[in-house]
Coordinates of C-alpha atoms in Angstrom, one line a residue:
M1 CA 64.5 -58.3 65.2
P2 CA 61.4 -59.0 63.5
S3 CA 61.2 -58.2 59.9
N4 CA 64.9 -58.1 59.5
Y5 CA 66.7 -59.7 56.4
I6 CA 70.2 -60.4 57.3
I7 CA 73.1 -61.9 54.9
I8 CA 76.0 -63.6 56.5
G9 CA 78.7 -63.6 53.9
A10 CA 82.2 -65.3 54.1
R11 CA 84.5 -67.3 52.0
P12 CA 84.1 -71.0 51.8
G13 CA 85.3 -72.9 54.9
M14 CA 85.1 -70.0 57.3
G15 CA 82.2 -71.3 59.4
K16 CA 79.0 -69.8 57.8
T17 CA 77.1 -72.9 58.4
T18 CA 78.4 -73.3 62.0
I19 CA 77.4 -69.8 63.1
A20 CA 74.0 -70.1 61.5
L21 CA 73.3 -73.6 63.2
D22 CA 74.4 -71.9 66.5
F23 CA 71.9 -69.1 66.0
A24 CA 69.3 -71.6 65.1
Y25 CA 70.0 -73.7 68.0
A26 CA 70.1 -70.9 70.5
A27 CA 66.7 -69.6 69.2
A28 CA 65.1 -73.0 69.4
L29 CA 66.7 -73.6 73.0
A30 CA 64.8 -70.3 74.0
G31 CA 61.5 -71.6 72.7
V32 CA 61.7 -69.8 69.2
S33 CA 60.3 -72.0 66.4
V34 CA 63.1 -72.1 63.6
M35 CA 63.0 -73.2 60.1
F36 CA 66.5 -74.3 58.8
V37 CA 66.7 -74.8 55.2
S38 CA 69.9 -76.4 54.1
L39 CA 70.7 -76.7 50.5
E40 CA 74.2 -78.0 51.0
M41 CA 73.7 -80.7 53.7
T42 CA 71.1 -83.3 54.3
S43 CA 68.6 -82.7 57.1
R44 CA 70.1 -85.8 58.9
E45 CA 73.7 -84.2 58.7
V46 CA 72.3 -81.1 60.2
Y47 CA 70.6 -83.0 63.0
Y48 CA 73.8 -84.9 63.6
K49 CA 75.8 -81.6 63.7
L50 CA 73.4 -80.2 66.3
A51 CA 73.4 -83.5 68.3
A52 CA 77.2 -83.7 68.4
K53 CA 77.2 -79.9 69.8
K54 CA 74.7 -80.8 72.4
A55 CA 77.0 -83.9 73.3
G56 CA 80.1 -82.0 73.3
V57 CA 81.6 -84.2 70.7
P58 CA 83.4 -82.3 67.9
P59 CA 81.6 -82.7 64.5
S60 CA 84.9 -83.5 62.8
K61 CA 85.0 -86.7 64.8
M62 CA 81.6 -87.8 63.7
V63 CA 82.3 -87.0 60.1
R64 CA 85.3 -89.3 60.1
A65 CA 83.5 -91.9 62.3
Y66 CA 86.1 -91.4 65.2
V67 CA 83.7 -91.7 68.1
N68 CA 83.9 -94.2 70.7
Q69 CA 81.1 -95.8 72.4
S70 CA 80.5 -93.3 75.3
E71 CA 80.7 -90.5 72.7
L72 CA 78.1 -92.2 70.6
E73 CA 75.8 -92.7 73.3
K74 CA 76.1 -89.0 74.2
V75 CA 75.3 -88.3 70.6
W76 CA 72.2 -90.4 70.7
G77 CA 71.1 -88.6 73.9
G78 CA 71.9 -85.4 71.9
L79 CA 69.7 -86.5 68.8
E80 CA 66.8 -87.3 71.2
Y81 CA 67.2 -83.9 72.8
V82 CA 67.5 -82.0 69.4
S83 CA 64.5 -83.7 68.1
E84 CA 62.3 -82.3 70.9
L85 CA 63.2 -78.7 69.9
P86 CA 60.9 -76.5 67.9
L87 CA 63.5 -76.6 65.0
Y88 CA 62.2 -77.8 61.6
I89 CA 64.9 -78.6 59.1
F90 CA 64.6 -79.0 55.6
D91 CA 66.9 -80.1 52.9
D92 CA 66.7 -80.3 49.0
T93 CA 65.2 -83.6 49.1
S94 CA 62.2 -82.2 51.1
I95 CA 61.9 -78.8 49.7
D96 CA 62.5 -77.2 46.3
N97 CA 65.4 -74.7 46.1
T98 CA 63.2 -72.0 44.8
L99 CA 62.2 -68.9 46.7
Q100 CA 58.4 -69.7 46.4
S101 CA 58.9 -73.3 47.8
I102 CA 60.8 -72.0 50.8
R103 CA 57.9 -69.3 51.3
D104 CA 55.2 -71.9 51.0
K105 CA 57.2 -74.0 53.6
A106 CA 57.5 -71.1 55.9
R107 CA 54.0 -70.4 55.8
Q108 CA 52.8 -73.9 56.5
V109 CA 55.5 -74.2 59.5
S110 CA 54.0 -71.0 60.8
R111 CA 50.6 -72.0 60.6
D112 CA 51.3 -75.4 62.1
Y113 CA 53.7 -74.5 64.8
G114 CA 54.4 -70.7 64.9
L115 CA 57.7 -69.4 63.3
G116 CA 60.2 -66.9 64.8
L117 CA 63.2 -67.4 62.5
V118 CA 64.1 -68.7 59.0
V119 CA 67.7 -69.7 58.0
V120 CA 68.8 -70.5 54.6
D121 CA 72.1 -72.2 53.9
Y122 CA 72.9 -71.0 51.3
M123 CA 71.5 -68.5 48.7
Q124 CA 73.7 -69.1 45.6
L125 CA 72.3 -72.6 45.6
M126 CA 68.9 -71.6 45.1
S127 CA 67.2 -71.5 41.6
G128 CA 65.2 -68.7 40.0
E129 CA 63.6 -67.4 36.9
G130 CA 65.8 -67.1 33.6
R131 CA 67.9 -63.9 33.3
S132 CA 71.4 -63.5 34.4
R133 CA 72.6 -65.0 37.8
D134 CA 73.3 -61.6 39.5
E135 CA 69.4 -60.6 38.7
R136 CA 68.1 -64.3 40.0
I137 CA 70.2 -63.7 43.2
G138 CA 68.9 -60.1 43.4
D139 CA 65.3 -61.3 43.1
I140 CA 65.7 -64.0 45.5
S141 CA 67.2 -61.6 48.1
K142 CA 64.4 -59.1 47.6
G143 CA 61.9 -61.9 48.1
F144 CA 63.5 -62.9 51.3
K145 CA 63.2 -59.5 52.4
R146 CA 59.5 -59.4 51.5
L147 CA 59.1 -62.8 53.4
A148 CA 60.7 -61.2 56.6
K149 CA 58.5 -58.0 56.5
Q150 CA 55.5 -60.1 55.6
M151 CA 55.7 -62.7 58.5
Q152 CA 57.5 -60.2 60.9
I153 CA 60.3 -62.7 61.5
P154 CA 64.0 -62.5 60.9
V155 CA 65.3 -64.1 57.9
I156 CA 68.9 -65.1 57.8
C157 CA 70.7 -66.3 54.4
L158 CA 74.1 -67.4 54.0
S159 CA 76.1 -66.4 51.0
Q160 CA 79.6 -67.0 49.6
L161 CA 82.0 -63.9 49.0
S162 CA 83.6 -63.6 45.9
R163 CA 87.1 -64.9 45.5
Q164 CA 88.2 -61.5 44.5
V165 CA 88.7 -60.7 48.1
E166 CA 91.8 -62.8 48.2
V167 CA 93.4 -61.4 45.2
R168 CA 92.6 -57.8 45.9
G169 CA 95.5 -55.5 47.3
G170 CA 95.3 -53.9 50.5
T171 CA 93.0 -55.0 53.2
K172 CA 91.4 -58.4 52.8
R173 CA 88.5 -57.1 54.9
P174 CA 85.3 -58.0 53.0
L175 CA 83.0 -55.3 51.5
L176 CA 79.5 -55.6 50.5
S177 CA 80.4 -55.8 46.9
D178 CA 82.2 -58.9 47.7
L179 CA 79.0 -60.8 47.8
R180 CA 78.8 -63.1 45.0
E181 CA 76.2 -62.2 42.5
S182 CA 75.5 -59.0 44.5
G183 CA 74.4 -56.7 41.8
S184 CA 71.5 -55.6 44.0

C-alpha cells in the first residue's frame, strides 16, 4: 500500500533478505520501479542472488562455486534478464548508510525512473546523529515513515530481533519489543 512503512524483523539467518528480495523481484516483474539498498551485501551479490533465482539455481551453489556449465549459462541469462528489470540496487559503496543519503537517492531514482517501492536491508547498519543507539534507530525509523508518506510509496526495512527472544521462557513468538533498539 502506498505510504506504508513496514518493518520485517527476525533473528539472524531466518530469511529476511530472501523475502525482501522476493518482494522486490515480484514488484519489478510487475513493472514497479524498486530501489533496493543493501548494507550487508554488495550490489553484485544481490544481482547474482536474483539471477540465480531466475535461473532456478540455488544461491548456495553460487556462493560455494558448485555450479556446472549449464547452470552457469542459465545464471548469465538470468543476469541479463534481471538487469532489464526496473530494479535499482545500491550498496554501501554507492550510497552512504545514512537516512539522508538514502532519501536523496530515492528522490533521484523517482525523478529519473519513477519509484514505487524502497527496500532497506538492514536498519541497524545505518548511521545516525549522536545520542544513544535506541534514539538513532528511532529517528531513522521515523525518517523512513516520513519518506513513505512524502513519496506515497511503501518503504520496507529489515531489522534484526533481539536475542532475548531465544532465552525468554514460554513462547518464542517474536513481540514488537524484540526489535533491536526499538525504544520508539
